[in-house]
PDB file of C-alpha atoms in Angstrom:
ATOM      1  CA  MET A   1      11.668  18.290 -11.943  1.00 50.00           C
ATOM      2  CA  SER A   2       8.496  20.346 -11.632  1.00 49.00           C
ATOM      3  CA  ALA A   3       6.834  20.393  -8.237  1.00 50.00           C
ATOM      4  CA  ALA A   4       3.594  19.500 -10.048  1.00 72.00           C
ATOM      5  CA  THR A   5       5.051  16.239 -11.366  1.00 96.00           C
ATOM      6  CA  ILE A   6       5.603  14.165  -8.216  1.00 98.00           C
ATOM      7  CA  GLY A   7       5.095  14.693  -4.503  1.00 98.00           C
ATOM      8  CA  VAL A   8       5.420  12.629  -1.332  1.00 98.00           C
ATOM      9  CA  VAL A   9       2.643  11.778   1.118  1.00 98.00           C
ATOM     10  CA  ILE A  10       3.412  10.468   4.617  1.00 98.00           C
ATOM     11  CA  ALA A  11       0.852   9.297   7.170  1.00 98.00           C
ATOM     12  CA  THR A  12       2.160   9.339  10.734  1.00 98.00           C
ATOM     13  CA  ARG A  13       1.069   8.943  14.319  1.00 97.00           C
ATOM     14  CA  ASN A  14       3.176   9.577  17.445  1.00 96.00           C
ATOM     15  CA  ARG A  15       6.544   8.939  15.815  1.00 96.00           C
ATOM     16  CA  ALA A  16       7.969  12.441  15.693  1.00 96.00           C
ATOM     17  CA  THR A  17      11.635  11.495  16.102  1.00 94.00           C
ATOM     18  CA  GLY A  18      11.647   9.028  13.216  1.00 95.00           C
ATOM     19  CA  LEU A  19       9.571  11.355  11.074  1.00 97.00           C
ATOM     20  CA  LEU A  20      12.092  14.183  11.460  1.00 97.00           C
ATOM     21  CA  ALA A  21      14.919  11.887  10.335  1.00 96.00           C
ATOM     22  CA  THR A  22      12.860  10.772   7.335  1.00 98.00           C
ATOM     23  CA  LEU A  23      12.117  14.359   6.355  1.00 98.00           C
ATOM     24  CA  ASP A  24      15.810  15.220   6.551  1.00 98.00           C
ATOM     25  CA  ARG A  25      16.358  12.663   3.792  1.00 98.00           C
ATOM     26  CA  LEU A  26      13.304  13.469   1.700  1.00 98.00           C
ATOM     27  CA  THR A  27      13.911  17.212   1.665  1.00 97.00           C
ATOM     28  CA  ALA A  28      17.469  16.568   0.426  1.00 98.00           C
ATOM     29  CA  LEU A  29      16.342  14.595  -2.644  1.00 97.00           C
ATOM     30  CA  PRO A  30      17.460  16.039  -5.979  1.00 96.00           C
ATOM     31  CA  GLU A  31      13.862  15.859  -7.268  1.00 95.00           C
ATOM     32  CA  ARG A  32      12.789  18.328  -4.542  1.00 96.00           C
ATOM     33  CA  PRO A  33       9.267  16.887  -4.250  1.00 96.00           C
ATOM     34  CA  PRO A  34       6.596  18.763  -2.310  1.00 97.00           C
ATOM     35  CA  ILE A  35       5.769  16.808   0.842  1.00 98.00           C
ATOM     36  CA  THR A  36       2.478  16.482   2.687  1.00 98.00           C
ATOM     37  CA  VAL A  37       2.404  14.878   6.135  1.00 98.00           C
ATOM     38  CA  VAL A  38      -0.963  13.620   7.336  1.00 98.00           C
ATOM     39  CA  ASP A  39      -0.912  13.503  11.120  1.00 98.00           C
ATOM     40  CA  ASN A  40      -3.234  10.820  12.506  1.00 98.00           C
ATOM     41  CA  ALA A  41      -4.114  12.722  15.694  1.00 97.00           C
ATOM     42  CA  SER A  42      -0.649  12.506  17.276  1.00 97.00           C
ATOM     43  CA  ASP A  43      -0.213  13.698  20.839  1.00 96.00           C
ATOM     44  CA  ASP A  44       3.605  13.677  20.951  1.00 95.00           C
ATOM     45  CA  GLY A  45       4.188  17.197  19.643  1.00 95.00           C
ATOM     46  CA  THR A  46       4.567  16.126  16.009  1.00 97.00           C
ATOM     47  CA  ARG A  47       2.843  19.199  14.569  1.00 96.00           C
ATOM     48  CA  ALA A  48       4.833  21.705  16.613  1.00 96.00           C
ATOM     49  CA  LEU A  49       8.113  20.014  15.696  1.00 96.00           C
ATOM     50  CA  LEU A  50       7.252  20.022  12.004  1.00 97.00           C
ATOM     51  CA  ALA A  51       6.296  23.688  12.086  1.00 96.00           C
ATOM     52  CA  SER A  52       9.640  24.478  13.677  1.00 97.00           C
ATOM     53  CA  ARG A  53      11.952  22.194  11.695  1.00 97.00           C
ATOM     54  CA  PHE A  54      10.201  21.873   8.331  1.00 98.00           C
ATOM     55  CA  PRO A  55       7.974  24.900   7.727  1.00 97.00           C
ATOM     56  CA  ALA A  56       7.826  24.146   3.984  1.00 96.00           C
ATOM     57  CA  VAL A  57       6.244  20.724   4.598  1.00 97.00           C
ATOM     58  CA  ARG A  58       2.466  20.847   4.496  1.00 97.00           C
ATOM     59  CA  VAL A  59       0.802  19.210   7.501  1.00 98.00           C
ATOM     60  CA  LEU A  60      -2.783  17.967   7.572  1.00 98.00           C
ATOM     61  CA  ALA A  61      -3.823  17.537  11.194  1.00 97.00           C
ATOM     62  CA  LEU A  62      -6.603  14.958  11.500  1.00 98.00           C
ATOM     63  CA  PRO A  63      -8.877  14.973  14.551  1.00 97.00           C
ATOM     64  CA  ALA A  64      -8.906  11.155  14.709  1.00 97.00           C
ATOM     65  CA  ASN A  65      -6.657   8.287  13.657  1.00 97.00           C
ATOM     66  CA  LEU A  66      -7.811   7.046  10.228  1.00 98.00           C
ATOM     67  CA  GLY A  67      -5.041   4.494   9.781  1.00 97.00           C
ATOM     68  CA  ALA A  68      -3.870   3.880   6.217  1.00 97.00           C
ATOM     69  CA  PRO A  69      -6.785   5.809   4.623  1.00 98.00           C
ATOM     70  CA  ALA A  70      -5.189   8.967   6.024  1.00 98.00           C
ATOM     71  CA  ARG A  71      -3.032   8.710   2.901  1.00 98.00           C
ATOM     72  CA  ASN A  72      -6.159   9.421   0.854  1.00 98.00           C
ATOM     73  CA  LYS A  73      -6.416  12.838   2.525  1.00 98.00           C
ATOM     74  CA  GLY A  74      -2.820  13.569   1.606  1.00 98.00           C
ATOM     75  CA  VAL A  75      -3.328  12.608  -2.030  1.00 98.00           C
ATOM     76  CA  LEU A  76      -6.384  14.839  -2.277  1.00 98.00           C
ATOM     77  CA  ALA A  77      -4.412  17.741  -0.809  1.00 97.00           C
ATOM     78  CA  LEU A  78      -1.321  17.344  -3.011  1.00 97.00           C
ATOM     79  CA  PRO A  79      -2.075  18.121  -6.681  1.00 94.00           C
ATOM     80  CA  ALA A  80       0.912  16.394  -8.246  1.00 97.00           C
ATOM     81  CA  ARG A  81       0.564  14.070 -11.230  1.00 97.00           C
ATOM     82  CA  TYR A  82       2.256  11.240  -9.308  1.00 98.00           C
ATOM     83  CA  ILE A  83       2.353  10.525  -5.580  1.00 98.00           C
ATOM     84  CA  ALA A  84       5.121   8.610  -3.800  1.00 98.00           C
ATOM     85  CA  PHE A  85       4.170   7.160  -0.429  1.00 98.00           C
ATOM     86  CA  SER A  86       6.588   7.070   2.465  1.00 98.00           C
ATOM     87  CA  ASP A  87       6.072   6.131   6.083  1.00 97.00           C
ATOM     88  CA  ASP A  88       7.677   7.991   8.956  1.00 96.00           C
ATOM     89  CA  ASP A  89      10.402   5.320   8.892  1.00 97.00           C
ATOM     90  CA  SER A  90      11.016   5.112   5.129  1.00 97.00           C
ATOM     91  CA  TRP A  91      12.367   7.280   2.328  1.00 98.00           C
ATOM     92  CA  TRP A  92      13.396   7.237  -1.336  1.00 98.00           C
ATOM     93  CA  GLU A  93      16.850   6.880  -2.816  1.00 98.00           C
ATOM     94  CA  PRO A  94      18.124   9.923  -4.757  1.00 98.00           C
ATOM     95  CA  GLY A  95      16.913   9.586  -8.341  1.00 98.00           C
ATOM     96  CA  ALA A  96      14.277   6.952  -7.515  1.00 98.00           C
ATOM     97  CA  LEU A  97      11.363   9.342  -7.912  1.00 98.00           C
ATOM     98  CA  ALA A  98      12.660  10.600 -11.243  1.00 97.00           C
ATOM     99  CA  GLU A  99      12.947   6.986 -12.424  1.00 97.00           C
ATOM    100  CA  ALA A 100       9.368   6.256 -11.331  1.00 98.00           C
ATOM    101  CA  VAL A 101       8.123   9.316 -13.191  1.00 97.00           C
ATOM    102  CA  ALA A 102       9.963   8.232 -16.345  1.00 97.00           C
ATOM    103  CA  LEU A 103       8.342   4.783 -16.179  1.00 97.00           C
ATOM    104  CA  MET A 104       4.873   6.198 -15.677  1.00 97.00           C
ATOM    105  CA  GLU A 105       5.235   8.856 -18.340  1.00 96.00           C
ATOM    106  CA  ARG A 106       6.251   6.126 -20.768  1.00 95.00           C
ATOM    107  CA  ASP A 107       3.066   4.125 -20.162  1.00 95.00           C
ATOM    108  CA  PRO A 108      -0.191   5.999 -19.490  1.00 96.00           C
ATOM    109  CA  ARG A 109      -1.773   2.724 -18.267  1.00 96.00           C
ATOM    110  CA  LEU A 110       0.727   2.318 -15.433  1.00 97.00           C
ATOM    111  CA  GLY A 111      -1.204   3.121 -12.267  1.00 98.00           C
ATOM    112  CA  LEU A 112       1.210   1.965  -9.558  1.00 98.00           C
ATOM    113  CA  VAL A 113       4.917   1.181  -9.337  1.00 98.00           C
ATOM    114  CA  ALA A 114       6.022  -1.130  -6.501  1.00 98.00           C
ATOM    115  CA  ALA A 115       9.633  -0.309  -5.641  1.00 98.00           C
ATOM    116  CA  ARG A 116      12.509  -2.522  -4.573  1.00 98.00           C
ATOM    117  CA  THR A 117      12.925  -2.070  -0.820  1.00 98.00           C
ATOM    118  CA  LEU A 118      16.114  -2.111   1.256  1.00 98.00           C
ATOM    119  CA  VAL A 119      15.807  -2.571   5.019  1.00 97.00           C
ATOM    120  CA  GLY A 120      17.738  -1.071   7.925  1.00 92.00           C
ATOM    121  CA  GLU A 121      21.159   0.469   8.244  1.00 89.00           C
ATOM    122  CA  GLU A 122      22.620  -2.562   6.473  1.00 93.00           C
ATOM    123  CA  ARG A 123      20.255  -1.988   3.524  1.00 95.00           C
ATOM    124  CA  VAL A 124      19.341  -5.659   3.313  1.00 97.00           C
ATOM    125  CA  PRO A 125      16.944  -6.480   0.474  1.00 97.00           C
ATOM    126  CA  ASP A 126      13.424  -7.006   1.773  1.00 97.00           C
ATOM    127  CA  PRO A 127      12.271 -10.622   1.133  1.00 97.00           C
ATOM    128  CA  LEU A 128       9.194  -9.158  -0.550  1.00 97.00           C
ATOM    129  CA  ASN A 129      11.428  -8.076  -3.449  1.00 97.00           C
ATOM    130  CA  ASP A 130      11.946 -11.687  -4.505  1.00 97.00           C
ATOM    131  CA  VAL A 131       8.250 -12.463  -4.119  1.00 96.00           C
ATOM    132  CA  LEU A 132       7.297  -9.569  -6.378  1.00 96.00           C
ATOM    133  CA  ALA A 133      10.013 -10.347  -8.905  1.00 96.00           C
ATOM    134  CA  ALA A 134       8.766 -13.946  -9.153  1.00 93.00           C
ATOM    135  CA  SER A 135       5.193 -12.908  -9.890  1.00 91.00           C
ATOM    136  CA  PRO A 136       3.967 -14.886 -12.907  1.00 86.00           C
ATOM    137  CA  PRO A 137       3.315 -13.084 -16.185  1.00 77.00           C
ATOM    138  CA  ALA A 138      -0.237 -12.146 -17.037  1.00 67.00           C
ATOM    139  CA  ALA A 139      -2.253 -14.461 -19.269  1.00 61.00           C
ATOM    140  CA  ASP A 140      -3.230 -13.207 -22.707  1.00 52.00           C
ATOM    141  CA  ASP A 141      -6.799 -12.452 -21.585  1.00 52.00           C
ATOM    142  CA  ASP A 142      -5.660 -10.689 -18.397  1.00 56.00           C
ATOM    143  CA  PRO A 143      -5.993  -6.875 -18.321  1.00 56.00           C
ATOM    144  CA  GLN A 144      -2.405  -6.822 -17.035  1.00 59.00           C
ATOM    145  CA  ALA A 145      -1.119  -8.496 -20.219  1.00 56.00           C
ATOM    146  CA  PRO A 146       1.358  -6.190 -21.983  1.00 56.00           C
ATOM    147  CA  ALA A 147       0.840  -5.045 -25.528  1.00 49.00           C
ATOM    148  CA  ALA A 148       3.386  -5.918 -28.194  1.00 40.00           C
ATOM    149  CA  GLY A 149       6.573  -3.977 -27.587  1.00 46.00           C
ATOM    150  CA  ASP A 150       5.381  -2.910 -24.146  1.00 55.00           C
ATOM    151  CA  GLY A 151       8.269  -1.479 -22.126  1.00 59.00           C
ATOM    152  CA  GLN A 152       6.887  -2.345 -18.699  1.00 68.00           C
ATOM    153  CA  PRO A 153       9.360  -2.154 -15.797  1.00 85.00           C
ATOM    154  CA  GLY A 154       8.700  -5.587 -14.322  1.00 92.00           C
ATOM    155  CA  PRO A 155       6.042  -8.238 -13.726  1.00 94.00           C
ATOM    156  CA  PRO A 156       2.432  -7.480 -12.837  1.00 95.00           C
ATOM    157  CA  VAL A 157       1.784  -7.742  -9.097  1.00 96.00           C
ATOM    158  CA  LEU A 158      -1.281  -7.748  -6.864  1.00 96.00           C
ATOM    159  CA  GLY A 159       0.480  -6.586  -3.729  1.00 95.00           C
ATOM    160  CA  PHE A 160       3.172  -4.155  -2.656  1.00 97.00           C
ATOM    161  CA  LEU A 161       4.689  -2.433   0.365  1.00 97.00           C
ATOM    162  CA  GLY A 162       2.710   0.680   1.222  1.00 97.00           C
ATOM    163  CA  CYS A 163       5.777   2.759   2.085  1.00 97.00           C
ATOM    164  CA  ALA A 164       7.505   1.875  -1.189  1.00 98.00           C
ATOM    165  CA  ALA A 165       4.978   2.649  -3.899  1.00 98.00           C
ATOM    166  CA  VAL A 166       4.382   5.426  -6.415  1.00 98.00           C
ATOM    167  CA  VAL A 167       0.878   5.943  -7.807  1.00 98.00           C
ATOM    168  CA  ARG A 168      -0.652   7.893 -10.627  1.00 98.00           C
ATOM    169  CA  ARG A 169      -2.811  10.314  -8.669  1.00 98.00           C
ATOM    170  CA  SER A 170      -5.749  10.134 -11.079  1.00 98.00           C
ATOM    171  CA  ALA A 171      -5.754   6.325 -10.942  1.00 98.00           C
ATOM    172  CA  PHE A 172      -5.542   6.255  -7.144  1.00 98.00           C
ATOM    173  CA  LEU A 173      -8.422   8.688  -6.738  1.00 98.00           C
ATOM    174  CA  SER A 174     -10.548   6.998  -9.391  1.00 98.00           C
ATOM    175  CA  VAL A 175     -10.701   3.779  -7.337  1.00 98.00           C
ATOM    176  CA  GLY A 176     -11.151   5.529  -3.998  1.00 98.00           C
ATOM    177  CA  GLY A 177      -7.656   4.980  -2.623  1.00 98.00           C
ATOM    178  CA  TYR A 178      -7.256   2.896   0.529  1.00 98.00           C
ATOM    179  CA  HIS A 179     -10.488   1.341   1.793  1.00 98.00           C
ATOM    180  CA  PRO A 180     -11.601   2.742   5.174  1.00 97.00           C
ATOM    181  CA  LEU A 181     -12.970  -0.604   6.374  1.00 98.00           C
ATOM    182  CA  LEU A 182      -9.486  -2.145   6.596  1.00 98.00           C
ATOM    183  CA  PHE A 183      -7.907   0.677   8.642  1.00 97.00           C
ATOM    184  CA  ILE A 184      -4.410  -0.831   8.561  1.00 96.00           C
ATOM    185  CA  GLY A 185      -2.733  -4.180   7.929  1.00 96.00           C
ATOM    186  CA  GLY A 186      -2.395  -5.647   4.454  1.00 96.00           C
ATOM    187  CA  GLU A 187      -4.484  -2.841   2.984  1.00 97.00           C
ATOM    188  CA  GLU A 188      -2.264  -2.732  -0.126  1.00 98.00           C
ATOM    189  CA  THR A 189      -3.765  -5.901  -1.616  1.00 98.00           C
ATOM    190  CA  LEU A 190      -7.244  -4.430  -1.960  1.00 98.00           C
ATOM    191  CA  LEU A 191      -5.870  -1.298  -3.613  1.00 98.00           C
ATOM    192  CA  ALA A 192      -3.881  -3.417  -6.078  1.00 98.00           C
ATOM    193  CA  TYR A 193      -7.035  -5.411  -6.850  1.00 98.00           C
ATOM    194  CA  ASP A 194      -9.067  -2.252  -7.441  1.00 98.00           C
ATOM    195  CA  LEU A 195      -6.485  -0.601  -9.669  1.00 98.00           C
ATOM    196  CA  THR A 196      -6.131  -3.758 -11.752  1.00 97.00           C
ATOM    197  CA  ALA A 197      -9.896  -4.242 -12.000  1.00 97.00           C
ATOM    198  CA  ALA A 198     -10.195  -0.659 -13.258  1.00 98.00           C
ATOM    199  CA  GLY A 199      -7.722  -1.390 -16.066  1.00 97.00           C
ATOM    200  CA  TRP A 200      -4.576   0.122 -14.561  1.00 97.00           C
ATOM    201  CA  HIS A 201      -1.280  -1.728 -14.588  1.00 96.00           C
ATOM    202  CA  VAL A 202       0.383  -2.473 -11.232  1.00 97.00           C
ATOM    203  CA  ARG A 203       4.039  -3.432 -11.705  1.00 97.00           C
ATOM    204  CA  TYR A 204       7.137  -4.244  -9.724  1.00 97.00           C
ATOM    205  CA  ALA A 205       9.989  -1.912 -10.695  1.00 97.00           C
ATOM    206  CA  PRO A 206      13.348  -3.024  -9.228  1.00 97.00           C
ATOM    207  CA  GLN A 207      15.051   0.030 -10.736  1.00 97.00           C
ATOM    208  CA  VAL A 208      13.103   2.240  -8.268  1.00 98.00           C
ATOM    209  CA  THR A 209      14.474   1.965  -4.717  1.00 98.00           C
ATOM    210  CA  ALA A 210      13.035   2.838  -1.328  1.00 98.00           C
ATOM    211  CA  VAL A 211      14.712   2.386   2.068  1.00 98.00           C
ATOM    212  CA  HIS A 212      12.753   1.193   5.105  1.00 97.00           C
ATOM    213  CA  ARG A 213      14.048   1.336   8.659  1.00 95.00           C
ATOM    214  CA  PRO A 214      11.275  -0.180  10.791  1.00 91.00           C
ATOM    215  CA  ALA A 215      11.449  -0.024  14.551  1.00 81.00           C
ATOM    216  CA  ALA A 216      12.848  -3.115  16.221  1.00 76.00           C
ATOM    217  CA  GLY A 217      10.660  -5.284  18.374  1.00 70.00           C
ATOM    218  CA  PRO A 218       7.234  -6.894  18.168  1.00 75.00           C
ATOM    219  CA  ARG A 219       4.122  -5.167  16.841  1.00 80.00           C
ATOM    220  CA  PRO A 220       1.307  -6.211  19.164  1.00 85.00           C
ATOM    221  CA  GLY A 221      -1.941  -7.025  17.412  1.00 91.00           C
ATOM    222  CA  ARG A 222      -0.445  -6.904  13.912  1.00 94.00           C
ATOM    223  CA  ASP A 223      -1.091 -10.572  13.133  1.00 96.00           C
ATOM    224  CA  ALA A 224      -4.747 -10.210  14.075  1.00 98.00           C
ATOM    225  CA  LEU A 225      -5.146  -7.152  11.866  1.00 98.00           C
ATOM    226  CA  MET A 226      -3.573  -8.909   8.900  1.00 98.00           C
ATOM    227  CA  ARG A 227      -5.789 -11.970   9.294  1.00 98.00           C
ATOM    228  CA  ARG A 228      -8.912  -9.887   9.771  1.00 98.00           C
ATOM    229  CA  ASN A 229      -8.188  -7.814   6.682  1.00 98.00           C
ATOM    230  CA  GLU A 230      -7.405 -10.844   4.556  1.00 98.00           C
ATOM    231  CA  VAL A 231     -10.935 -12.125   5.183  1.00 98.00           C
ATOM    232  CA  LEU A 232     -12.499  -8.674   4.733  1.00 98.00           C
ATOM    233  CA  THR A 233     -10.715  -8.340   1.398  1.00 98.00           C
ATOM    234  CA  ALA A 234     -12.129 -11.705   0.341  1.00 98.00           C
ATOM    235  CA  TRP A 235     -15.644 -10.534   1.198  1.00 98.00           C
ATOM    236  CA  LEU A 236     -15.166  -7.246  -0.610  1.00 98.00           C
ATOM    237  CA  ARG A 237     -13.683  -8.564  -3.869  1.00 98.00           C
ATOM    238  CA  ARG A 238     -13.427 -12.369  -4.121  1.00 98.00           C
ATOM    239  CA  PRO A 239     -16.075 -14.919  -5.163  1.00 98.00           C
ATOM    240  CA  LEU A 240     -18.520 -15.876  -2.428  1.00 98.00           C
ATOM    241  CA  PRO A 241     -17.128 -19.416  -1.954  1.00 98.00           C
ATOM    242  CA  VAL A 242     -13.653 -17.946  -1.355  1.00 98.00           C
ATOM    243  CA  ALA A 243     -15.019 -15.476   1.199  1.00 98.00           C
ATOM    244  CA  LEU A 244     -16.958 -18.196   3.010  1.00 98.00           C
ATOM    245  CA  ARG A 245     -13.986 -20.567   3.141  1.00 97.00           C
ATOM    246  CA  SER A 246     -11.694 -17.782   4.390  1.00 98.00           C
ATOM    247  CA  THR A 247     -14.142 -17.009   7.195  1.00 98.00           C
ATOM    248  CA  TRP A 248     -14.521 -20.714   8.070  1.00 98.00           C
ATOM    249  CA  ARG A 249     -10.754 -21.130   8.256  1.00 98.00           C
ATOM    250  CA  LEU A 250     -10.390 -18.138  10.558  1.00 98.00           C
ATOM    251  CA  ALA A 251     -13.219 -19.396  12.779  1.00 98.00           C
ATOM    252  CA  GLY A 252     -11.528 -22.791  13.007  1.00 98.00           C
ATOM    253  CA  ALA A 253      -8.179 -21.263  13.900  1.00 98.00           C
ATOM    254  CA  ALA A 254      -9.849 -19.071  16.529  1.00 98.00           C
ATOM    255  CA  ARG A 255     -10.510 -22.147  18.663  1.00 97.00           C
ATOM    256  CA  ARG A 256      -6.791 -22.596  19.291  1.00 96.00           C
ATOM    257  CA  GLU A 257      -4.979 -19.356  18.368  1.00 97.00           C
ATOM    258  CA  PRO A 258      -5.362 -16.101  20.328  1.00 97.00           C
ATOM    259  CA  ALA A 259      -4.486 -13.939  17.292  1.00 97.00           C
ATOM    260  CA  ALA A 260      -7.136 -15.668  15.188  1.00 98.00           C
ATOM    261  CA  ARG A 261      -9.649 -15.250  18.002  1.00 98.00           C
ATOM    262  CA  GLN A 262      -8.873 -11.550  18.137  1.00 98.00           C
ATOM    263  CA  ALA A 263      -9.136 -11.277  14.341  1.00 98.00           C
ATOM    264  CA  LEU A 264     -12.527 -13.014  14.341  1.00 98.00           C
ATOM    265  CA  GLY A 265     -13.820 -10.695  17.050  1.00 98.00           C
ATOM    266  CA  GLN A 266     -12.774  -7.688  14.971  1.00 98.00           C
ATOM    267  CA  LEU A 267     -14.151  -9.205  11.765  1.00 98.00           C
ATOM    268  CA  LEU A 268     -17.730  -9.910  12.818  1.00 97.00           C
ATOM    269  CA  PRO A 269     -18.888  -6.308  13.397  1.00 98.00           C
ATOM    270  CA  ARG A 270     -17.313  -5.282  10.067  1.00 98.00           C
ATOM    271  CA  LEU A 271     -18.867  -8.060   7.977  1.00 98.00           C
ATOM    272  CA  PRO A 272     -22.162  -6.266   7.204  1.00 98.00           C
ATOM    273  CA  ALA A 273     -20.260  -3.319   5.701  1.00 98.00           C
ATOM    274  CA  ALA A 274     -18.047  -5.679   3.720  1.00 98.00           C
ATOM    275  CA  VAL A 275     -21.086  -7.472   2.311  1.00 98.00           C
ATOM    276  CA  ARG A 276     -22.695  -4.162   1.373  1.00 98.00           C
ATOM    277  CA  GLY A 277     -19.457  -3.100  -0.322  1.00 97.00           C
ATOM    278  CA  ARG A 278     -18.970  -6.333  -2.310  1.00 98.00           C
ATOM    279  CA  ARG A 279     -17.739  -5.757  -5.839  1.00 98.00           C
ATOM    280  CA  PRO A 280     -16.297  -9.043  -7.140  1.00 98.00           C
ATOM    281  CA  LEU A 281     -13.247  -8.822  -9.368  1.00 98.00           C
ATOM    282  CA  PRO A 282     -13.597  -9.241 -13.136  1.00 97.00           C
ATOM    283  CA  ALA A 283     -12.948 -12.807 -14.305  1.00 96.00           C
ATOM    284  CA  GLY A 284      -9.524 -12.033 -15.762  1.00 94.00           C
ATOM    285  CA  VAL A 285      -8.328 -10.372 -12.565  1.00 95.00           C
ATOM    286  CA  GLU A 286      -9.725 -13.169 -10.391  1.00 96.00           C
ATOM    287  CA  ALA A 287      -7.857 -15.680 -12.553  1.00 95.00           C
ATOM    288  CA  HIS A 288      -4.651 -13.703 -11.994  1.00 93.00           C
ATOM    289  CA  VAL A 289      -5.273 -13.712  -8.232  1.00 95.00           C
ATOM    290  CA  ARG A 290      -5.656 -17.492  -8.311  1.00 94.00           C
ATOM    291  CA  ARG A 291      -2.372 -17.898 -10.201  1.00 90.00           C
ATOM    292  CA  LEU A 292      -0.616 -16.005  -7.418  1.00 86.00           C
ATOM    293  CA  GLU A 293      -2.169 -17.927  -4.540  1.00 81.00           C
ATOM    294  CA  PRO A 294      -0.454 -20.856  -2.824  1.00 69.00           C
ATOM    295  CA  ALA A 295      -1.840 -24.287  -3.544  1.00 58.00           C
ATOM    296  CA  ASP A 296      -3.536 -24.538  -0.120  1.00 57.00           C
ATOM    297  CA  ALA A 297      -5.343 -21.197  -0.417  1.00 62.00           C
ATOM    298  CA  PRO A 298      -9.099 -21.255   0.225  1.00 58.00           C
TER     299      PRO A 298
END
């Protein structure tokens, strides 16, 4: 496979040991993809280790931690037609990238493929796989609705796992990639919204497999980030009543839950930027979002 067809972008910060193990696997793939590592201002010797162990891997050293939008820098720097994202604790099965390319070459409207994910040494299916597989079909007036005879890989989705996705580079860049306001935590939803709103298909593809080996133990502050970003996403793309109800719910929860209180404190200084950046989803996409939401959603 040509190096210009598909490449891998990894954003990392202070996880040199895991990153080296991931690169051992990625550099052994039969597709031989070019790899760009975006280093989010690590101070654990990541860059020196990469220069020594993997001199063929391109490293972009950022002066500050950009969070998930660091991936945008990697996509800009890697001129491949398709970009597979990995984290420093995830990699792709042999042949998975070739399968993703085949799917995307078959359909020029396919902007993102969400892979099936296996977790840990035991390679247990991630519960998200079943959620994505159960995504309802698009309505006839939905931009995600397939054309007659469409050979799409799986159902349309409006979410995915960031370390198990392959994007069409032109589609990713056309919508601006990951939004800088979210930093990290559930940032994939907004990207899926934006790709879909721009007319690209976002599909679950169980025939494409990624492996994720996350570190054991709690992730302090993660719940607050997820809750903050859920409300920010509502302000950026959902109807105003949805955004207001989401904010009200978080404010109510903040009276009794420390994580919600932390999320609200992080939300308030970001709200003016979210309001300035509001671009509500087209009606067909908003209707698809509502079909995916639980019955008690705001």
